[in-house]
CSV table of C-alpha atoms in Angstrom, one decimal:
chain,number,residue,atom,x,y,z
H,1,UNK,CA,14.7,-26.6,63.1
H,2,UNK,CA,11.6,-25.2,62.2
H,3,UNK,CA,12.5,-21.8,62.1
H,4,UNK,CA,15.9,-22.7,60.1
H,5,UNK,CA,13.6,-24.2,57.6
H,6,UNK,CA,11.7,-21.3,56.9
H,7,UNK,CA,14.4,-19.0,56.9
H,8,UNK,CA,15.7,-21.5,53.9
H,9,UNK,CA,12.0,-21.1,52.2
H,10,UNK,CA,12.4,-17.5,52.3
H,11,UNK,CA,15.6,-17.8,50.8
H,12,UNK,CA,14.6,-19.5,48.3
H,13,UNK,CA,11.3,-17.5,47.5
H,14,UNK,CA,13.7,-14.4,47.2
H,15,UNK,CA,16.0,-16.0,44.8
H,16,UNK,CA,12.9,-17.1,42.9
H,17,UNK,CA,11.7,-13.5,42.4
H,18,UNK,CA,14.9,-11.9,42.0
H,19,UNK,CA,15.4,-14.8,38.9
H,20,UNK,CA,11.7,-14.3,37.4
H,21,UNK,CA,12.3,-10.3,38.0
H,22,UNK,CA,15.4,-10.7,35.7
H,23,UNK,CA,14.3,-13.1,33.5
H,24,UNK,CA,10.9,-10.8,32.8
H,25,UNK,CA,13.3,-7.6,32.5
H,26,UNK,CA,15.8,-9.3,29.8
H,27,UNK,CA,12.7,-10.5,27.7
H,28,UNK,CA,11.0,-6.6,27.8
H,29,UNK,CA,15.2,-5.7,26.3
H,30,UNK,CA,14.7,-8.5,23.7
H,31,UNK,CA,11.5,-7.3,22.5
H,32,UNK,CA,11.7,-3.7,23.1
H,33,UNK,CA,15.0,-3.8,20.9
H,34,UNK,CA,13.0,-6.1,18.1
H,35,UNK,CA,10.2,-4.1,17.7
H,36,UNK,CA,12.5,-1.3,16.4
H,37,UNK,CA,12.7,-3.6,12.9
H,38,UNK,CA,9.2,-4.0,12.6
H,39,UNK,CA,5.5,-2.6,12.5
H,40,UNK,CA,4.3,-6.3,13.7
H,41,UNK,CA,2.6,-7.2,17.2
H,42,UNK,CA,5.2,-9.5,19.1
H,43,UNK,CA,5.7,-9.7,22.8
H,44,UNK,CA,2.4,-7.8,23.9
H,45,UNK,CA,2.8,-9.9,27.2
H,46,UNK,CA,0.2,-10.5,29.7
H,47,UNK,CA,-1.9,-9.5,32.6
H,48,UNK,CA,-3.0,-13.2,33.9
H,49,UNK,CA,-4.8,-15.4,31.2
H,50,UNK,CA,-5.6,-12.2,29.2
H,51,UNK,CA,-3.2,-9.8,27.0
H,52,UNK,CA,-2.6,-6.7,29.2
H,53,UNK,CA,-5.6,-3.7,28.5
H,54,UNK,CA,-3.5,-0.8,27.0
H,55,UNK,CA,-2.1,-3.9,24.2
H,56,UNK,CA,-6.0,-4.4,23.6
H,57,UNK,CA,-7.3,-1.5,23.2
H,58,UNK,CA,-4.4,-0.6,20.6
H,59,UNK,CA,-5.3,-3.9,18.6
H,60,UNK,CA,-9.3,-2.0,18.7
H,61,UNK,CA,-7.7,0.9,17.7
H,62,UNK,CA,-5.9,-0.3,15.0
H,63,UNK,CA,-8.7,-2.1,14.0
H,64,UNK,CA,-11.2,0.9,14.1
H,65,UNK,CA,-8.5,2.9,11.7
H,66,UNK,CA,-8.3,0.2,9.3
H,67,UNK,CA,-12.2,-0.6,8.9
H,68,UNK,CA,-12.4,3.6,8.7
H,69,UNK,CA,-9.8,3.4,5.5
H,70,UNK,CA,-11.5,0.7,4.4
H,71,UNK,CA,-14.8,3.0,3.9
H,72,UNK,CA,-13.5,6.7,4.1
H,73,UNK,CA,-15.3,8.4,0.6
H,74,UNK,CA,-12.3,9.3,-1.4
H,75,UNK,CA,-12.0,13.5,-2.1
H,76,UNK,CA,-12.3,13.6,-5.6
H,77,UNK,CA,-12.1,17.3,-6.2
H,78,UNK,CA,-9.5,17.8,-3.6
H,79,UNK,CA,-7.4,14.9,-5.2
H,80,UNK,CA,-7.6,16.2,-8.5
H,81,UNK,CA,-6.3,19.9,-7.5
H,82,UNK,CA,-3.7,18.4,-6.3
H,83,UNK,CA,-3.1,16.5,-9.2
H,84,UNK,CA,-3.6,19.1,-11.6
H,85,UNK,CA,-0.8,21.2,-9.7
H,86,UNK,CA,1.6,18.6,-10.9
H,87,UNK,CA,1.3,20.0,-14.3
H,88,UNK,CA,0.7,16.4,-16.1
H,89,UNK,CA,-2.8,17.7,-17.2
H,90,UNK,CA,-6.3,18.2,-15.5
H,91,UNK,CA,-7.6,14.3,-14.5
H,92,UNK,CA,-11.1,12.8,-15.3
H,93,UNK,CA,-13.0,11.2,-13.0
H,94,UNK,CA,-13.8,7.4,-13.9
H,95,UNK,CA,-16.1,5.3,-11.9
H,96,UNK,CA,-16.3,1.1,-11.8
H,97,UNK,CA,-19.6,-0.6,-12.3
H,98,UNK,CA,-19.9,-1.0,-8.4
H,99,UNK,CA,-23.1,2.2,-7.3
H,100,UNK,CA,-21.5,2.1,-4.4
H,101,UNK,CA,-19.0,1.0,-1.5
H,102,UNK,CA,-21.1,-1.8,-0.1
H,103,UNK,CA,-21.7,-3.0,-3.5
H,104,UNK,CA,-18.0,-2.8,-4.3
H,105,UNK,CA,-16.9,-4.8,-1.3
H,106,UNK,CA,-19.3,-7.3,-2.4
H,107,UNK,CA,-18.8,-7.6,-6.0
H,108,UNK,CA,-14.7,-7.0,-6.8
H,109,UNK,CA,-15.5,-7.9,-10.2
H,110,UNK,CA,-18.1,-4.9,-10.9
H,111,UNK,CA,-14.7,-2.8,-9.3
H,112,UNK,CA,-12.7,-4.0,-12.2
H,113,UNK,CA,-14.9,-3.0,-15.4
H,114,UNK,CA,-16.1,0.8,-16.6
H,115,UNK,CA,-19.4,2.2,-15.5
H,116,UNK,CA,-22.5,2.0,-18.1
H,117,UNK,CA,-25.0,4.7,-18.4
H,118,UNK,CA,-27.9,3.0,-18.6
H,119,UNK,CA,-29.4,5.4,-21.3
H,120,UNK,CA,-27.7,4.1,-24.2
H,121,UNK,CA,-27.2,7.0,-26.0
H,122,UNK,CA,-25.4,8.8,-23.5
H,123,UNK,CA,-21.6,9.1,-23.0
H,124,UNK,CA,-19.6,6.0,-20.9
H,125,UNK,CA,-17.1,7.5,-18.2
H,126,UNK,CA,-14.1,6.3,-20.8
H,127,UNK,CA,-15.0,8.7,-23.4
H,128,UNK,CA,-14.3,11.4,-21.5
H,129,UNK,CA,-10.7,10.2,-21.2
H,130,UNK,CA,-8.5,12.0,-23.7
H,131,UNK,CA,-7.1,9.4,-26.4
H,132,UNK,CA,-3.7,9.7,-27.7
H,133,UNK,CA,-0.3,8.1,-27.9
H,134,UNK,CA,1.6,8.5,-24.8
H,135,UNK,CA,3.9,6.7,-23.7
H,136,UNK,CA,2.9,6.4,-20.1
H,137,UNK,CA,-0.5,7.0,-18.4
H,138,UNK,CA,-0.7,7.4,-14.6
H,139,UNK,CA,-4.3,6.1,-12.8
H,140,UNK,CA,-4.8,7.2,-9.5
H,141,UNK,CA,-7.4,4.6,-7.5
H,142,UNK,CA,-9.2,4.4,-4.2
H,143,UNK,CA,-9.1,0.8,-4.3
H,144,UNK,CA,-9.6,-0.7,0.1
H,145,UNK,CA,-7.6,1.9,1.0
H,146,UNK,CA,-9.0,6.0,-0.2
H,147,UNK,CA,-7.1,7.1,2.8
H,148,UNK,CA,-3.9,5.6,1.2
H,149,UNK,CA,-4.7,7.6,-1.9
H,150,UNK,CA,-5.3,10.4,-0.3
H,151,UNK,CA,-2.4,10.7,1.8
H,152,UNK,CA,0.3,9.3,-0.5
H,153,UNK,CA,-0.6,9.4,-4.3
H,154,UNK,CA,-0.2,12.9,-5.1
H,155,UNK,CA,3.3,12.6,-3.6
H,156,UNK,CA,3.9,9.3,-4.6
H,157,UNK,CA,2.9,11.1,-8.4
H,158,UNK,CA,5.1,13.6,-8.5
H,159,UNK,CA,8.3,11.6,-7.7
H,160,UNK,CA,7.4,9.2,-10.6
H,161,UNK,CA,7.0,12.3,-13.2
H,162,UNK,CA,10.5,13.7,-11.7
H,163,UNK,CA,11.8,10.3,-12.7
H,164,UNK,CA,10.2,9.6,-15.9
H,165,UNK,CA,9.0,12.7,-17.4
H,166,UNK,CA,12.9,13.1,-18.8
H,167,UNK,CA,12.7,9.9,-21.0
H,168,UNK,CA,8.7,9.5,-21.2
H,169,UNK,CA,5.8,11.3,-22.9
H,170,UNK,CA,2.7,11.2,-20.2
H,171,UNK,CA,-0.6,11.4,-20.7
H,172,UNK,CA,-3.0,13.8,-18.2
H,173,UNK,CA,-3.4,11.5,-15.3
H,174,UNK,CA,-7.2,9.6,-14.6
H,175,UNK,CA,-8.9,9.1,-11.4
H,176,UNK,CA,-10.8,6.6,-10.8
H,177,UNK,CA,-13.2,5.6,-8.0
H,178,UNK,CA,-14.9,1.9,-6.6
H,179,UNK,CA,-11.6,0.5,-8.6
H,180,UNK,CA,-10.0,-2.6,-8.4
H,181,UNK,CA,-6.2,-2.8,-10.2
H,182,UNK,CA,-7.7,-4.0,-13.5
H,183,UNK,CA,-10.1,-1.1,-14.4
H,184,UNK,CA,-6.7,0.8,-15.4
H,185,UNK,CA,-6.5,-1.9,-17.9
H,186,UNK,CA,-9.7,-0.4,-19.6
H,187,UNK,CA,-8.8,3.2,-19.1
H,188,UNK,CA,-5.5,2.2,-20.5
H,189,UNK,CA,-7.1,1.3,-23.7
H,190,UNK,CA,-8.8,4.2,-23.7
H,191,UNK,CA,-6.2,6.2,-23.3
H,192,UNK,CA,-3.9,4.9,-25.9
H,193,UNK,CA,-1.0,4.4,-23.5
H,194,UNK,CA,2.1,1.8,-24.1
H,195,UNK,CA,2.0,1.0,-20.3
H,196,UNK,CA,-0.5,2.0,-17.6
H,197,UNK,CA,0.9,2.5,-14.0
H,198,UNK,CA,-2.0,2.4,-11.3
H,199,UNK,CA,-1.6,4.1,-7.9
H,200,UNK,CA,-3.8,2.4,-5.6
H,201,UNK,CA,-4.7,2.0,-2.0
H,202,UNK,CA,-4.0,-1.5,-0.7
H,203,UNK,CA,-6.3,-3.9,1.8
H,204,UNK,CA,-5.3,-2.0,5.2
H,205,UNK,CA,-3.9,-4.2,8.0
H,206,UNK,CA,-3.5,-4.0,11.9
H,207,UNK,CA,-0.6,-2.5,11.6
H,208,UNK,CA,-0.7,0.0,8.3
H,209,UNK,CA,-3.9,1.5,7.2
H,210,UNK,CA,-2.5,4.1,4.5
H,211,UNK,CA,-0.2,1.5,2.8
H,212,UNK,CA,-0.4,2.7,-1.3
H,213,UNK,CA,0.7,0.2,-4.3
H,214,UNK,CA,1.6,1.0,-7.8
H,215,UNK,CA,0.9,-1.8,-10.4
H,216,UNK,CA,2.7,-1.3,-13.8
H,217,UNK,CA,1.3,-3.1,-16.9
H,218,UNK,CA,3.1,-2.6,-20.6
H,219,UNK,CA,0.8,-2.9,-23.3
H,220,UNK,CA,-2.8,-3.0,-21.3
H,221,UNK,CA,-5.7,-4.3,-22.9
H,222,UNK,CA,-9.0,-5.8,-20.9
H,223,UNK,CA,-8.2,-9.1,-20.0
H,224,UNK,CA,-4.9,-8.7,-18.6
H,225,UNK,CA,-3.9,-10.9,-15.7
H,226,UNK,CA,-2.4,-10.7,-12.2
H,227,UNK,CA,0.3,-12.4,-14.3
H,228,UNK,CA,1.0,-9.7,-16.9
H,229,UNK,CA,1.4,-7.3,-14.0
H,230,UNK,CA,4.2,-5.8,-11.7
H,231,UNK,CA,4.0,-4.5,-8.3
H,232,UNK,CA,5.5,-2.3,-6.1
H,233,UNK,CA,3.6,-2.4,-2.6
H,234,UNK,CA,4.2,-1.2,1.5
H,235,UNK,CA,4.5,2.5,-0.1
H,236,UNK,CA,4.1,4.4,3.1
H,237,UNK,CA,7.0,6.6,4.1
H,238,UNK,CA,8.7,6.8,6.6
H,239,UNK,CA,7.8,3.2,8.0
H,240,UNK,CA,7.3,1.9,4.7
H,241,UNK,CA,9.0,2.3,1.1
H,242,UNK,CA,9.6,6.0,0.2
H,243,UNK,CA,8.3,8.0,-3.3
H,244,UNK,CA,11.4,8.3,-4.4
H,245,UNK,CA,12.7,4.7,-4.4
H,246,UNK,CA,8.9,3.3,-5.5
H,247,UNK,CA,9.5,5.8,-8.4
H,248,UNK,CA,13.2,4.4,-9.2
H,249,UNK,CA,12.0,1.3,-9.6
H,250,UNK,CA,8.7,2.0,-11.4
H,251,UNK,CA,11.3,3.7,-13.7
H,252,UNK,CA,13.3,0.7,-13.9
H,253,UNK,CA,10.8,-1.7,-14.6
H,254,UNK,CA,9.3,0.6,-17.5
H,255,UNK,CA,12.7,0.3,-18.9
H,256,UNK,CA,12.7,-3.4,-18.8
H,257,UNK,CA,9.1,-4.2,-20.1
H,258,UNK,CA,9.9,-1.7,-23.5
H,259,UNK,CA,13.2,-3.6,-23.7
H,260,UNK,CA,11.2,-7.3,-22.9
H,261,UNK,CA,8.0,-6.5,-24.8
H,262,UNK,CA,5.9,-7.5,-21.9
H,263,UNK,CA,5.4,-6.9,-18.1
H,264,UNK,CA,4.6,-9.1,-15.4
H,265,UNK,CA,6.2,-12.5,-14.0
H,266,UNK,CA,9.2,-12.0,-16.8
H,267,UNK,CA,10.2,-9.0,-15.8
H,268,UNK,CA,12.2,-8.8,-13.2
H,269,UNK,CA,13.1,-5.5,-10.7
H,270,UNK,CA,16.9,-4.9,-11.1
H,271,UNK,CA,17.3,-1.3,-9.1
H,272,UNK,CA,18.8,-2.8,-5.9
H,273,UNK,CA,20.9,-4.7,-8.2
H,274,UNK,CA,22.1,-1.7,-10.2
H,275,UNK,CA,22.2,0.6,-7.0
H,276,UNK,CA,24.6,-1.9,-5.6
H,277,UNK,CA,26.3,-1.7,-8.4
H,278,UNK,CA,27.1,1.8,-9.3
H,279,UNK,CA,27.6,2.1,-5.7
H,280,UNK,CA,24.4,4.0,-5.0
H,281,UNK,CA,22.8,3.9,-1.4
H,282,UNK,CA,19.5,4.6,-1.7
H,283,UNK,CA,17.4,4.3,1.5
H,284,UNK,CA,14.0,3.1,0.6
H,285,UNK,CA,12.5,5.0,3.1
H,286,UNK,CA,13.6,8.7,1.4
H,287,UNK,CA,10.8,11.1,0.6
């Protein structure tokens, strides 16, 4: 009897791990197959209590990378040979009032306004910006990200002159250092432009550190709003949105705000809309 018992306690310890065996390999399917549609951290599993090591030290590592974005100095002159060879026009350099990257992480507002000299006769960083009458003047800005900047504006650039350059006058492009999204409002003004479109690296995550936005505003001034603002964020090919489709809609949305009068939470992106339309697939993650 006894030994009939634990050959039925085997058994059923066999069946029991055969079942869990199963059951462990269908959820490593479920989740393997999900995390083809997303960048995300889902089903990391675990060693015990504890996530398993190689899952934590890729969380450090991806932590590491996005605090390095976060305070990488941005290459000016590099940047702006690169820019230049887009044949828009050699950019200026325009600093915020934050001295430096601590001070800009602690004070987002000093990111937002023009540096002072602090000899009153001397020139401001906005005089040195061309003035004229253009339609459209392109910012480049380091903003939390210069690594985003770096590795996706000049691209990123060039596929919104492709696009707009046809319909547009552009002014020679500005770049602009220790910026938040509204110092393009002041270099807009300076500039003379109809609408300002600023390229600028967003707050890196866990799971992108290079992520680049575009923010489009039609008739700047200083003291525009989040409000009076579009944007078109995730621009990171090829897991995120690709040039060419951020520049299709920049181009759309241009379109809209000269038709409206006015950017921001009026204006509406139609270009999926219109692609869908016209019968135009356009994969948003094309170069």
């Amino acid at each position: 009897m006894k030994r009939r018992l634990e050959v039925v306690a085997s058994l059923e310890e066999s069946a029991f791990e055969t079942d869990a065996a199963s059951e462990s390999a269908a959820a490593h399917l479920f989740w393997q197959d999900l995390r083809r549609s997303t960048q995300s951290r889902i089903g990391l599993g675990r060693t015990g209590d504890a996530l398993p090591t190689a899952r934590v030290l890729e969380f450090r590592a991806a932590h590491s990378a996005a605090r390095d974005a976060v305070h990488m100095p941005l290459d000016v002159a590099a940047l702006g040979e690169r820019v230049a060879e887009l044949g828009i026009g050699e950019p200026v350099h325009v600093r915020s009032r934050a001295s430096d990257r601590a001070e800009y992480l602690r004070r987002p507002d000093l990111g937002r306004l023009p540096a002072e000299s602090p000899d009153p006769a001397a020139r401001s960083d906005l005089s040195d910006v061309p003035h004229g009458t253009a339609d459209i003047g392109f910012v480049l800005a380091d903003g939390l990200s210069p690594r985003a900047l770096t590795d996706h504006g000049p691209a990123t650039l060039a596929a919104l002159i492709e696009e707009l350059t046809p319909h547009y006058s552009i002014a020679a492009p500005v770049i602009a250092t220790q910026a938040r999204v509204a110092l393009g409002d002041h270099i807009a003004a300076a500039m003379g432009v109809a609408t300002v479109v600023v390229l600028i690296g967003e707050r890196p995550g866990l799971s992108v550190a290079d992520s680049l936005g575009i923010y489009l505003t039609h008739l700047p001034h200083p003291g525009r709003t989040d409000a009076d603002r579009n944007c078109i964020s995730n621009i990171h090919p090829p897991e995120g949105l690709g040039y060419r489709q951020a520049a299709k809609v920049v181009a759309g949305l241009v379109s809209g705000a000269r038709v409206l009068g006015r950017s921001g939470v009026d204006l509406k992106d139609t270009s999926r809309a219109d692609a869908l339309e016209s019968g135009e697939i356009i994969s948003i993650t094309s170069d």
